[in-house]
mmCIF file with all atom_site columns, C-alpha atoms in Angstrom:
data_model
loop_
_atom_site.group_PDB
_atom_site.id
_atom_site.type_symbol
_atom_site.label_atom_id
_atom_site.label_alt_id
_atom_site.label_comp_id
_atom_site.label_asym_id
_atom_site.label_entity_id
_atom_site.label_seq_id
_atom_site.pdbx_PDB_ins_code
_atom_site.Cartn_x
_atom_site.Cartn_y
_atom_site.Cartn_z
_atom_site.occupancy
_atom_site.B_iso_or_equiv
_atom_site.pdbx_formal_charge
_atom_site.auth_seq_id
_atom_site.auth_comp_id
_atom_site.auth_asym_id
_atom_site.auth_atom_id
_atom_site.pdbx_PDB_model_num
ATOM 1   C CA . CYS F 1 1   ? 9.792   -3.050  19.892  1.00 42.00 ? 273 CYS F CA 1
ATOM 2   C CA . PRO F 1 2   ? 12.643  -5.511  18.495  1.00 48.00 ? 274 PRO F CA 1
ATOM 3   C CA . ALA F 1 3   ? 11.918  -9.239  17.478  1.00 48.00 ? 275 ALA F CA 1
ATOM 4   C CA . SER F 1 4   ? 12.029  -11.679 19.396  1.00 50.00 ? 276 SER F CA 1
ATOM 5   C CA . PRO F 1 5   ? 14.931  -14.200 18.138  1.00 52.00 ? 277 PRO F CA 1
ATOM 6   C CA . ALA F 1 6   ? 11.812  -16.783 17.610  1.00 59.00 ? 278 ALA F CA 1
ATOM 7   C CA . ALA F 1 7   ? 9.786   -14.044 16.040  1.00 71.00 ? 279 ALA F CA 1
ATOM 8   C CA . PRO F 1 8   ? 9.531   -13.278 12.961  1.00 86.00 ? 280 PRO F CA 1
ATOM 9   C CA . LEU F 1 9   ? 10.771  -10.574 10.799  1.00 90.00 ? 281 LEU F CA 1
ATOM 10  C CA . ALA F 1 10  ? 8.635   -8.360  9.111   1.00 92.00 ? 282 ALA F CA 1
ATOM 11  C CA . PHE F 1 11  ? 7.926   -5.398  6.970   1.00 90.00 ? 283 PHE F CA 1
ATOM 12  C CA . THR F 1 12  ? 4.878   -3.458  7.048   1.00 89.00 ? 284 THR F CA 1
ATOM 13  C CA . MET F 1 13  ? 3.769   -0.806  4.957   1.00 87.00 ? 285 MET F CA 1
ATOM 14  C CA . LEU F 1 14  ? 0.570   1.859   6.161   1.00 87.00 ? 286 LEU F CA 1
ATOM 15  C CA . GLN F 1 15  ? -1.269  5.066   3.601   1.00 85.00 ? 287 GLN F CA 1
ATOM 16  C CA . LEU F 1 16  ? -3.811  6.825   5.727   1.00 87.00 ? 288 LEU F CA 1
ATOM 17  C CA . THR F 1 17  ? -5.354  9.176   3.271   1.00 85.00 ? 289 THR F CA 1
ATOM 18  C CA . ARG F 1 18  ? -7.953  11.274  3.607   1.00 88.00 ? 290 ARG F CA 1
ATOM 19  C CA . VAL F 1 19  ? -10.179 13.065  0.492   1.00 82.00 ? 291 VAL F CA 1
ATOM 20  C CA . TYR F 1 20  ? -12.544 16.142  1.486   1.00 85.00 ? 292 TYR F CA 1
ATOM 21  C CA . LYS F 1 21  ? -14.177 17.908  -0.633  1.00 81.00 ? 293 LYS F CA 1
ATOM 22  C CA . GLY F 1 22  ? -11.566 17.553  -3.398  1.00 78.00 ? 294 GLY F CA 1
ATOM 23  C CA . ASN F 1 23  ? -8.608  17.516  -1.762  1.00 85.00 ? 295 ASN F CA 1
ATOM 24  C CA . SER F 1 24  ? -6.348  14.515  -0.162  1.00 85.00 ? 296 SER F CA 1
ATOM 25  C CA . VAL F 1 25  ? -4.064  14.595  2.918   1.00 89.00 ? 297 VAL F CA 1
ATOM 26  C CA . PHE F 1 26  ? -1.391  11.744  3.246   1.00 89.00 ? 298 PHE F CA 1
ATOM 27  C CA . ARG F 1 27  ? 0.381   10.164  6.111   1.00 90.00 ? 299 ARG F CA 1
ATOM 28  C CA . GLY F 1 28  ? 1.935   6.877   6.477   1.00 88.00 ? 300 GLY F CA 1
ATOM 29  C CA . ASN F 1 29  ? 4.844   5.225   7.355   1.00 89.00 ? 301 ASN F CA 1
ATOM 30  C CA . ALA F 1 30  ? 7.088   1.955   7.300   1.00 88.00 ? 302 ALA F CA 1
ATOM 31  C CA . SER F 1 31  ? 8.395   -0.669  9.607   1.00 89.00 ? 303 SER F CA 1
ATOM 32  C CA . LEU F 1 32  ? 11.167  -2.988  8.951   1.00 88.00 ? 304 LEU F CA 1
ATOM 33  C CA . ASN F 1 33  ? 11.053  -5.603  12.023  1.00 86.00 ? 305 ASN F CA 1
ATOM 34  C CA . GLY F 1 34  ? 9.790   -2.666  14.345  1.00 85.00 ? 306 GLY F CA 1
ATOM 35  C CA . GLN F 1 35  ? 12.064  -0.271  13.593  1.00 89.00 ? 307 GLN F CA 1
ATOM 36  C CA . LEU F 1 36  ? 10.141  3.127   11.503  1.00 90.00 ? 308 LEU F CA 1
ATOM 37  C CA . SER F 1 37  ? 12.181  2.976   8.135   1.00 88.00 ? 309 SER F CA 1
ATOM 38  C CA . HIS F 1 38  ? 10.004  5.631   6.177   1.00 88.00 ? 310 HIS F CA 1
ATOM 39  C CA . VAL F 1 39  ? 7.874   8.155   6.491   1.00 88.00 ? 311 VAL F CA 1
ATOM 40  C CA . LEU F 1 40  ? 5.204   9.719   4.546   1.00 88.00 ? 312 LEU F CA 1
ATOM 41  C CA . GLU F 1 41  ? 4.096   13.431  5.879   1.00 90.00 ? 313 GLU F CA 1
ATOM 42  C CA . GLY F 1 42  ? 1.882   15.457  3.022   1.00 87.00 ? 314 GLY F CA 1
ATOM 43  C CA . ASN F 1 43  ? 4.652   15.067  -0.097  1.00 83.00 ? 315 ASN F CA 1
ATOM 44  C CA . ASN F 1 44  ? 7.498   14.453  1.463   1.00 86.00 ? 316 ASN F CA 1
ATOM 45  C CA . VAL F 1 45  ? 8.830   11.023  2.148   1.00 85.00 ? 317 VAL F CA 1
ATOM 46  C CA . THR F 1 46  ? 11.991  10.155  4.619   1.00 86.00 ? 318 THR F CA 1
ATOM 47  C CA . GLN F 1 47  ? 13.500  7.390   4.394   1.00 87.00 ? 319 GLN F CA 1
ATOM 48  C CA . VAL F 1 48  ? 15.236  6.686   7.888   1.00 89.00 ? 320 VAL F CA 1
ATOM 49  C CA . LEU F 1 49  ? 16.436  3.147   6.805   1.00 86.00 ? 321 LEU F CA 1
ATOM 50  C CA . PRO F 1 50  ? 18.874  2.664   4.381   1.00 84.00 ? 322 PRO F CA 1
ATOM 51  C CA . LEU F 1 51  ? 17.909  1.107   2.003   1.00 76.00 ? 323 LEU F CA 1
ATOM 52  C CA . GLU F 1 52  ? 18.144  1.721   -0.063  1.00 74.00 ? 324 GLU F CA 1
ATOM 53  C CA . SER F 1 53  ? 21.375  4.188   -2.161  1.00 79.00 ? 325 SER F CA 1
ATOM 54  C CA . PRO F 1 54  ? 21.204  7.816   -2.173  1.00 87.00 ? 326 PRO F CA 1
ATOM 55  C CA . ASP F 1 55  ? 20.629  7.588   -6.080  1.00 87.00 ? 327 ASP F CA 1
ATOM 56  C CA . ALA F 1 56  ? 17.372  4.892   -5.374  1.00 76.00 ? 328 ALA F CA 1
ATOM 57  C CA . TRP F 1 57  ? 15.961  6.787   -3.101  1.00 80.00 ? 329 TRP F CA 1
ATOM 58  C CA . ALA F 1 58  ? 16.371  9.973   -4.587  1.00 84.00 ? 330 ALA F CA 1
ATOM 59  C CA . ARG F 1 59  ? 15.111  8.728   -7.880  1.00 79.00 ? 331 ARG F CA 1
ATOM 60  C CA . ARG F 1 60  ? 12.389  6.428   -5.694  1.00 73.00 ? 332 ARG F CA 1
ATOM 61  C CA . GLN F 1 61  ? 11.282  10.162  -3.490  1.00 81.00 ? 333 GLN F CA 1
ATOM 62  C CA . ASP F 1 62  ? 10.158  11.544  -6.992  1.00 81.00 ? 334 ASP F CA 1
ATOM 63  C CA . GLU F 1 63  ? 8.216   8.198   -8.209  1.00 73.00 ? 335 GLU F CA 1
ATOM 64  C CA . VAL F 1 64  ? 6.515   9.426   -5.168  1.00 75.00 ? 336 VAL F CA 1
ATOM 65  C CA . ILE F 1 65  ? 5.756   12.908  -4.762  1.00 79.00 ? 337 ILE F CA 1
ATOM 66  C CA . ALA F 1 66  ? 4.498   12.742  -8.998  1.00 75.00 ? 338 ALA F CA 1
ATOM 67  C CA . TYR F 1 67  ? 1.870   9.687   -7.874  1.00 70.00 ? 339 TYR F CA 1
ATOM 68  C CA . LEU F 1 68  ? 1.110   12.134  -5.024  1.00 76.00 ? 340 LEU F CA 1
ATOM 69  C CA . GLY F 1 69  ? 0.966   15.169  -7.455  1.00 78.00 ? 341 GLY F CA 1
ATOM 70  C CA . ASN F 1 70  ? -1.762  12.969  -10.160 1.00 71.00 ? 342 ASN F CA 1
ATOM 71  C CA . PHE F 1 71  ? -3.560  11.423  -7.399  1.00 69.00 ? 343 PHE F CA 1
ATOM 72  C CA . ARG F 1 72  ? -4.485  14.645  -6.108  1.00 76.00 ? 344 ARG F CA 1
ATOM 73  C CA . GLN F 1 73  ? -5.347  15.881  -9.518  1.00 74.00 ? 345 GLN F CA 1
ATOM 74  C CA . LEU F 1 74  ? -8.093  13.318  -9.709  1.00 64.00 ? 346 LEU F CA 1
ATOM 75  C CA . VAL F 1 75  ? -9.840  13.446  -6.687  1.00 67.00 ? 347 VAL F CA 1
ATOM 76  C CA . LYS F 1 76  ? -10.009 17.785  -8.025  1.00 74.00 ? 348 LYS F CA 1
ATOM 77  C CA . LEU F 1 77  ? -11.526 16.315  -11.337 1.00 67.00 ? 349 LEU F CA 1
ATOM 78  C CA . PHE F 1 78  ? -14.056 13.073  -9.770  1.00 60.00 ? 350 PHE F CA 1
ATOM 79  C CA . ASN F 1 79  ? -14.285 15.906  -8.054  1.00 68.00 ? 351 ASN F CA 1
ATOM 80  C CA . LYS F 1 80  ? -15.688 18.520  -10.363 1.00 72.00 ? 352 LYS F CA 1
ATOM 81  C CA . GLU F 1 81  ? -17.711 15.840  -11.514 1.00 63.00 ? 353 GLU F CA 1
ATOM 82  C CA . ARG F 1 82  ? -20.338 14.382  -8.822  1.00 62.00 ? 354 ARG F CA 1
ATOM 83  C CA . PRO F 1 83  ? -19.062 16.705  -5.793  1.00 69.00 ? 355 PRO F CA 1
ATOM 84  C CA . THR F 1 84  ? -19.752 15.290  -2.056  1.00 67.00 ? 356 THR F CA 1
ATOM 85  C CA . ASP F 1 85  ? -19.266 16.826  0.957   1.00 76.00 ? 357 ASP F CA 1
ATOM 86  C CA . PHE F 1 86  ? -18.526 13.552  2.787   1.00 80.00 ? 358 PHE F CA 1
ATOM 87  C CA . THR F 1 87  ? -14.996 13.099  4.395   1.00 86.00 ? 359 THR F CA 1
ATOM 88  C CA . HIS F 1 88  ? -13.206 9.489   3.416   1.00 83.00 ? 360 HIS F CA 1
ATOM 89  C CA . HIS F 1 89  ? -10.707 8.137   5.416   1.00 86.00 ? 361 HIS F CA 1
ATOM 90  C CA . LEU F 1 90  ? -9.182  5.618   3.540   1.00 83.00 ? 362 LEU F CA 1
ATOM 91  C CA . CYS F 1 91  ? -6.180  3.831   5.490   1.00 87.00 ? 363 CYS F CA 1
ATOM 92  C CA . CYS F 1 92  ? -3.841  0.679   3.219   1.00 85.00 ? 364 CYS F CA 1
ATOM 93  C CA . HIS F 1 93  ? -1.759  -2.625  5.465   1.00 90.00 ? 365 HIS F CA 1
ATOM 94  C CA . LEU F 1 94  ? 0.385   -4.131  4.099   1.00 88.00 ? 366 LEU F CA 1
ATOM 95  C CA . GLY F 1 95  ? 3.896   -6.579  4.926   1.00 91.00 ? 367 GLY F CA 1
ATOM 96  C CA . CYS F 1 96  ? 5.284   -8.951  4.313   1.00 93.00 ? 368 CYS F CA 1
ATOM 97  C CA . ARG F 1 97  ? 6.564   -11.863 7.262   1.00 94.00 ? 369 ARG F CA 1
ATOM 98  C CA . LEU F 1 98  ? 9.090   -14.238 7.471   1.00 93.00 ? 370 LEU F CA 1
ATOM 99  C CA . TYR F 1 99  ? 8.831   -16.944 9.711   1.00 92.00 ? 371 TYR F CA 1
ATOM 100 C CA . PRO F 1 100 ? 12.161  -19.020 11.233  1.00 89.00 ? 372 PRO F CA 1
ATOM 101 C CA . ASN F 1 101 ? 11.182  -22.738 9.644   1.00 89.00 ? 373 ASN F CA 1
ATOM 102 C CA . GLY F 1 102 ? 11.821  -20.010 6.672   1.00 88.00 ? 374 GLY F CA 1
ATOM 103 C CA . THR F 1 103 ? 8.207   -20.402 5.291   1.00 92.00 ? 375 THR F CA 1
ATOM 104 C CA . ALA F 1 104 ? 6.155   -16.536 4.800   1.00 93.00 ? 376 ALA F CA 1
ATOM 105 C CA . GLN F 1 105 ? 3.631   -14.521 4.093   1.00 94.00 ? 377 GLN F CA 1
ATOM 106 C CA . SER F 1 106 ? 2.238   -11.416 2.985   1.00 94.00 ? 378 SER F CA 1
ATOM 107 C CA . PHE F 1 107 ? -0.741  -9.386  3.016   1.00 93.00 ? 379 PHE F CA 1
ATOM 108 C CA . TYR F 1 108 ? -2.988  -6.354  1.873   1.00 91.00 ? 380 TYR F CA 1
ATOM 109 C CA . GLU F 1 109 ? -5.824  -5.141  3.940   1.00 92.00 ? 381 GLU F CA 1
ATOM 110 C CA . VAL F 1 110 ? -7.868  -2.216  3.251   1.00 87.00 ? 382 VAL F CA 1
ATOM 111 C CA . THR F 1 111 ? -10.676 -0.720  5.885   1.00 88.00 ? 383 THR F CA 1
ATOM 112 C CA . LEU F 1 112 ? -12.982 2.524   4.610   1.00 84.00 ? 384 LEU F CA 1
ATOM 113 C CA . ASN F 1 113 ? -13.856 4.954   7.772   1.00 87.00 ? 385 ASN F CA 1
ATOM 114 C CA . ARG F 1 114 ? -12.907 1.988   9.758   1.00 90.00 ? 386 ARG F CA 1
ATOM 115 C CA . THR F 1 115 ? -14.196 -0.318  8.371   1.00 90.00 ? 387 THR F CA 1
ATOM 116 C CA . ALA F 1 116 ? -12.708 -4.186  6.763   1.00 93.00 ? 388 ALA F CA 1
ATOM 117 C CA . PHE F 1 117 ? -13.383 -2.651  2.883   1.00 88.00 ? 389 PHE F CA 1
ATOM 118 C CA . LEU F 1 118 ? -10.877 -5.197  0.731   1.00 89.00 ? 390 LEU F CA 1
ATOM 119 C CA . SER F 1 119 ? -7.904  -7.356  1.108   1.00 93.00 ? 391 SER F CA 1
ATOM 120 C CA . PHE F 1 120 ? -6.415  -8.848  -2.062  1.00 93.00 ? 392 PHE F CA 1
ATOM 121 C CA . HIS F 1 121 ? -5.826  -12.387 -1.655  1.00 95.00 ? 393 HIS F CA 1
ATOM 122 C CA . VAL F 1 122 ? -1.531  -12.794 -1.937  1.00 94.00 ? 394 VAL F CA 1
ATOM 123 C CA . PRO F 1 123 ? -1.547  -16.393 -3.092  1.00 94.00 ? 395 PRO F CA 1
ATOM 124 C CA . SER F 1 124 ? -4.463  -15.577 -6.362  1.00 96.00 ? 396 SER F CA 1
ATOM 125 C CA . ALA F 1 125 ? -3.895  -12.526 -7.201  1.00 93.00 ? 397 ALA F CA 1
ATOM 126 C CA . THR F 1 126 ? -7.328  -11.711 -6.038  1.00 95.00 ? 398 THR F CA 1
ATOM 127 C CA . TRP F 1 127 ? -9.175  -8.270  -4.805  1.00 92.00 ? 399 TRP F CA 1
ATOM 128 C CA . GLU F 1 128 ? -11.739 -9.730  -1.905  1.00 94.00 ? 400 GLU F CA 1
ATOM 129 C CA . ARG F 1 129 ? -14.787 -7.680  -0.371  1.00 92.00 ? 401 ARG F CA 1
ATOM 130 C CA . ARG F 1 130 ? -13.858 -6.983  2.868   1.00 92.00 ? 402 ARG F CA 1
ATOM 131 C CA . TRP F 1 131 ? -17.510 -4.595  3.412   1.00 87.00 ? 403 TRP F CA 1
ATOM 132 C CA . PRO F 1 132 ? -20.561 -5.809  5.234   1.00 86.00 ? 404 PRO F CA 1
ATOM 133 C CA . GLY F 1 133 ? -23.837 -6.219  3.537   1.00 80.00 ? 405 GLY F CA 1
ATOM 134 C CA . GLU F 1 134 ? -24.204 -4.410  0.382   1.00 78.00 ? 406 GLU F CA 1
ATOM 135 C CA . LEU F 1 135 ? -21.873 -1.378  -0.966  1.00 75.00 ? 407 LEU F CA 1
ATOM 136 C CA . PRO F 1 136 ? -22.057 -0.658  -4.653  1.00 75.00 ? 408 PRO F CA 1
ATOM 137 C CA . VAL F 1 137 ? -18.183 0.981   -4.542  1.00 73.00 ? 409 VAL F CA 1
ATOM 138 C CA . ALA F 1 138 ? -17.120 -1.662  -3.240  1.00 78.00 ? 410 ALA F CA 1
ATOM 139 C CA . ALA F 1 139 ? -17.921 -4.017  -5.906  1.00 80.00 ? 411 ALA F CA 1
ATOM 140 C CA . PHE F 1 140 ? -17.121 -1.341  -8.401  1.00 76.00 ? 412 PHE F CA 1
ATOM 141 C CA . ALA F 1 141 ? -13.340 -0.543  -6.391  1.00 77.00 ? 413 ALA F CA 1
ATOM 142 C CA . GLN F 1 142 ? -13.175 -4.603  -7.189  1.00 83.00 ? 414 GLN F CA 1
ATOM 143 C CA . GLN F 1 143 ? -14.252 -5.740  -10.511 1.00 81.00 ? 415 GLN F CA 1
ATOM 144 C CA . GLN F 1 144 ? -12.031 -2.180  -11.353 1.00 75.00 ? 416 GLN F CA 1
ATOM 145 C CA . LEU F 1 145 ? -8.850  -3.497  -9.692  1.00 79.00 ? 417 LEU F CA 1
ATOM 146 C CA . MET F 1 146 ? -8.487  -6.762  -10.658 1.00 86.00 ? 418 MET F CA 1
ATOM 147 C CA . LYS F 1 147 ? -8.255  -5.743  -14.392 1.00 81.00 ? 419 LYS F CA 1
ATOM 148 C CA . TYR F 1 148 ? -4.882  -4.238  -14.720 1.00 78.00 ? 420 TYR F CA 1
ATOM 149 C CA . PRO F 1 149 ? -2.023  -6.018  -14.132 1.00 80.00 ? 421 PRO F CA 1
ATOM 150 C CA . ILE F 1 150 ? -0.216  -3.361  -11.823 1.00 75.00 ? 422 ILE F CA 1
ATOM 151 C CA . THR F 1 151 ? -3.606  -3.979  -8.606  1.00 78.00 ? 423 THR F CA 1
ATOM 152 C CA . THR F 1 152 ? -2.805  -7.885  -9.372  1.00 86.00 ? 424 THR F CA 1
ATOM 153 C CA . GLN F 1 153 ? -0.035  -9.863  -10.727 1.00 86.00 ? 425 GLN F CA 1
ATOM 154 C CA . ASP F 1 154 ? 2.371   -6.788  -10.190 1.00 81.00 ? 426 ASP F CA 1
ATOM 155 C CA . LEU F 1 155 ? 0.937   -6.419  -6.735  1.00 82.00 ? 427 LEU F CA 1
ATOM 156 C CA . GLN F 1 156 ? 1.421   -10.170 -5.770  1.00 88.00 ? 428 GLN F CA 1
ATOM 157 C CA . TYR F 1 157 ? 5.184   -9.807  -7.394  1.00 86.00 ? 429 TYR F CA 1
ATOM 158 C CA . PHE F 1 158 ? 5.737   -7.206  -5.460  1.00 82.00 ? 430 PHE F CA 1
ATOM 159 C CA . LEU F 1 159 ? 4.739   -8.815  -2.406  1.00 87.00 ? 431 LEU F CA 1
ATOM 160 C CA . ASN F 1 160 ? 5.760   -12.632 -2.265  1.00 88.00 ? 432 ASN F CA 1
ATOM 161 C CA . THR F 1 161 ? 8.969   -11.681 -3.710  1.00 85.00 ? 433 THR F CA 1
ATOM 162 C CA . THR F 1 162 ? 10.386  -7.582  -3.388  1.00 80.00 ? 434 THR F CA 1
ATOM 163 C CA . CYS F 1 163 ? 8.994   -7.745  -0.070  1.00 84.00 ? 435 CYS F CA 1
ATOM 164 C CA . VAL F 1 164 ? 10.090  -11.177 1.333   1.00 86.00 ? 436 VAL F CA 1
ATOM 165 C CA . SER F 1 165 ? 13.720  -10.377 -0.097  1.00 83.00 ? 437 SER F CA 1
ATOM 166 C CA . LEU F 1 166 ? 14.406  -7.240  2.118   1.00 79.00 ? 438 LEU F CA 1
ATOM 167 C CA . LEU F 1 167 ? 13.609  -9.260  4.472   1.00 85.00 ? 439 LEU F CA 1
ATOM 168 C CA . GLN F 1 168 ? 15.997  -12.629 3.543   1.00 85.00 ? 440 GLN F CA 1
ATOM 169 C CA . ALA F 1 169 ? 18.281  -10.054 3.143   1.00 79.00 ? 441 ALA F CA 1
ATOM 170 C CA . GLN F 1 170 ? 17.632  -8.497  6.828   1.00 77.00 ? 442 GLN F CA 1
ATOM 171 C CA . SER F 1 171 ? 17.357  -11.882 8.173   1.00 76.00 ? 443 SER F CA 1
ATOM 172 C CA . ALA F 1 172 ? 21.122  -13.372 6.018   1.00 72.00 ? 444 ALA F CA 1
ATOM 173 C CA . ARG F 1 173 ? 23.113  -10.579 7.894   1.00 68.00 ? 445 ARG F CA 1
ATOM 174 C CA . THR F 1 174 ? 21.350  -10.479 11.999  1.00 62.00 ? 446 THR F CA 1
ATOM 175 C CA . GLY F 1 175 ? 20.925  -14.433 11.418  1.00 55.00 ? 447 GLY F CA 1
ATOM 176 C CA . LEU F 1 176 ? 18.067  -14.866 12.759  1.00 51.00 ? 448 LEU F CA 1
ATOM 177 C CA . VAL F 1 177 ? 16.284  -16.641 10.419  1.00 46.00 ? 449 VAL F CA 1
ATOM 178 C CA . SER F 1 178 ? 17.098  -19.979 9.149   1.00 42.00 ? 450 SER F CA 1
ATOM 179 C CA . GLY F 1 179 ? 17.021  -21.592 5.337   1.00 42.00 ? 451 GLY F CA 1
ATOM 180 C CA . ARG F 1 180 ? 19.453  -19.631 2.511   1.00 39.00 ? 452 ARG F CA 1
ATOM 181 C CA . SER F 1 181 ? 18.958  -15.838 1.674   1.00 35.00 ? 453 SER F CA 1
ATOM 182 C CA . ARG F 1 182 ? 18.249  -15.374 -1.813  1.00 35.00 ? 454 ARG F CA 1
ATOM 183 C CA . THR F 1 183 ? 20.227  -12.607 -3.824  1.00 33.00 ? 455 THR F CA 1
ATOM 184 C CA . PRO F 1 184 ? 17.406  -9.490  -2.103  1.00 34.00 ? 456 PRO F CA 1
ATOM 185 C CA . LEU F 1 185 ? 15.463  -6.987  -5.598  1.00 35.00 ? 457 LEU F CA 1
ATOM 186 C CA . VAL F 1 186 ? 15.946  -3.821  -5.856  1.00 36.00 ? 458 VAL F CA 1
ATOM 187 C CA . LEU F 1 187 ? 12.863  -2.008  -3.410  1.00 39.00 ? 459 LEU F CA 1
ATOM 188 C CA . GLY F 1 188 ? 10.084  -1.683  -5.164  1.00 42.00 ? 460 GLY F CA 1
ATOM 189 C CA . LEU F 1 189 ? 6.989   -0.328  -4.118  1.00 42.00 ? 461 LEU F CA 1
ATOM 190 C CA . VAL F 1 190 ? 8.166   1.002   -0.712  1.00 42.00 ? 462 VAL F CA 1
ATOM 191 C CA . LEU F 1 191 ? 4.848   3.983   -0.292  1.00 43.00 ? 463 LEU F CA 1
ATOM 192 C CA . GLY F 1 192 ? 4.477   4.152   -3.821  1.00 44.00 ? 464 GLY F CA 1
ATOM 193 C CA . SER F 1 193 ? 3.569   1.054   -6.477  1.00 47.00 ? 465 SER F CA 1
ATOM 194 C CA . LEU F 1 194 ? 0.217   1.479   -3.426  1.00 51.00 ? 466 LEU F CA 1
ATOM 195 C CA . GLY F 1 195 ? 0.390   4.370   -5.910  1.00 53.00 ? 467 GLY F CA 1
ATOM 196 C CA . LEU F 1 196 ? -2.698  2.909   -8.832  1.00 52.00 ? 468 LEU F CA 1
ATOM 197 C CA . LEU F 1 197 ? -3.910  1.423   -6.463  1.00 54.00 ? 469 LEU F CA 1
ATOM 198 C CA . GLY F 1 198 ? -4.102  4.333   -3.694  1.00 56.00 ? 470 GLY F CA 1
ATOM 199 C CA . MET F 1 199 ? -5.997  6.087   -7.044  1.00 51.00 ? 471 MET F CA 1
ATOM 200 C CA . ALA F 1 200 ? -8.536  4.121   -8.113  1.00 53.00 ? 472 ALA F CA 1
ATOM 201 C CA . LEU F 1 201 ? -9.709  3.183   -4.089  1.00 53.00 ? 473 LEU F CA 1
ATOM 202 C CA . GLY F 1 202 ? -9.366  7.216   -4.136  1.00 52.00 ? 474 GLY F CA 1
ATOM 203 C CA . ILE F 1 203 ? -11.349 7.688   -6.908  1.00 48.00 ? 475 ILE F CA 1
ATOM 204 C CA . PHE F 1 204 ? -13.804 5.776   -6.272  1.00 50.00 ? 476 PHE F CA 1
ATOM 205 C CA . LEU F 1 205 ? -14.224 6.892   -2.721  1.00 49.00 ? 477 LEU F CA 1
ATOM 206 C CA . CYS F 1 206 ? -14.622 10.599  -3.963  1.00 45.00 ? 478 CYS F CA 1
ATOM 207 C CA . THR F 1 207 ? -18.042 9.203   -5.887  1.00 48.00 ? 479 THR F CA 1
ATOM 208 C CA . GLY F 1 208 ? -19.501 9.464   -2.498  1.00 46.00 ? 480 GLY F CA 1
ATOM 209 C CA . GLY F 1 209 ? -20.979 6.136   -3.188  1.00 43.00 ? 481 GLY F CA 1
ATOM 210 C CA . SER F 1 210 ? -22.130 6.021   -5.876  1.00 45.00 ? 482 SER F CA 1
ATOM 211 C CA . CYS F 1 211 ? -21.034 3.973   -9.005  1.00 39.00 ? 483 CYS F CA 1
#
């Protein structure tokens, strides 16, 4: 449903990955202010709203397809080393909201088999475990994700700056949010900058929970 004038503008992304016996199946979507903007189905990613020019979007599609291919190959490699008969469902939900007073809020939440797994604390660019009780793979994933700028500082920049700038540009066109809007940055990672994060988590899940 379209947002009301009093509600925050929002850009949200959802990436779903099912891993079973070395095979990975992807689904996902993104929405801008309640309207579907991108769709991911298998190896196909589609831009429903024209947020990027055709040339820019063609490059983005290539990046997403390359990421998905690398993800699949790594899952197969790790499955050969540590086979598992378990099916894992990984869900990444992230995005940002821009409120009428000009303030913004960003988030990134990860669930494993429908249970809270990890979350990203955007202000401090740190990963926090959400799994109830002890789970070695959760601790291992958290440690590994904290090692790389692309899953800490780069992700923080994307959520706080790129994502919010997209909403500020939208608010400038619609007039729904007051305050000065900055020039929007190129939309960097609609479904693909999540790439390394999804890749890292997927690898850990394929160990069958042992580290």
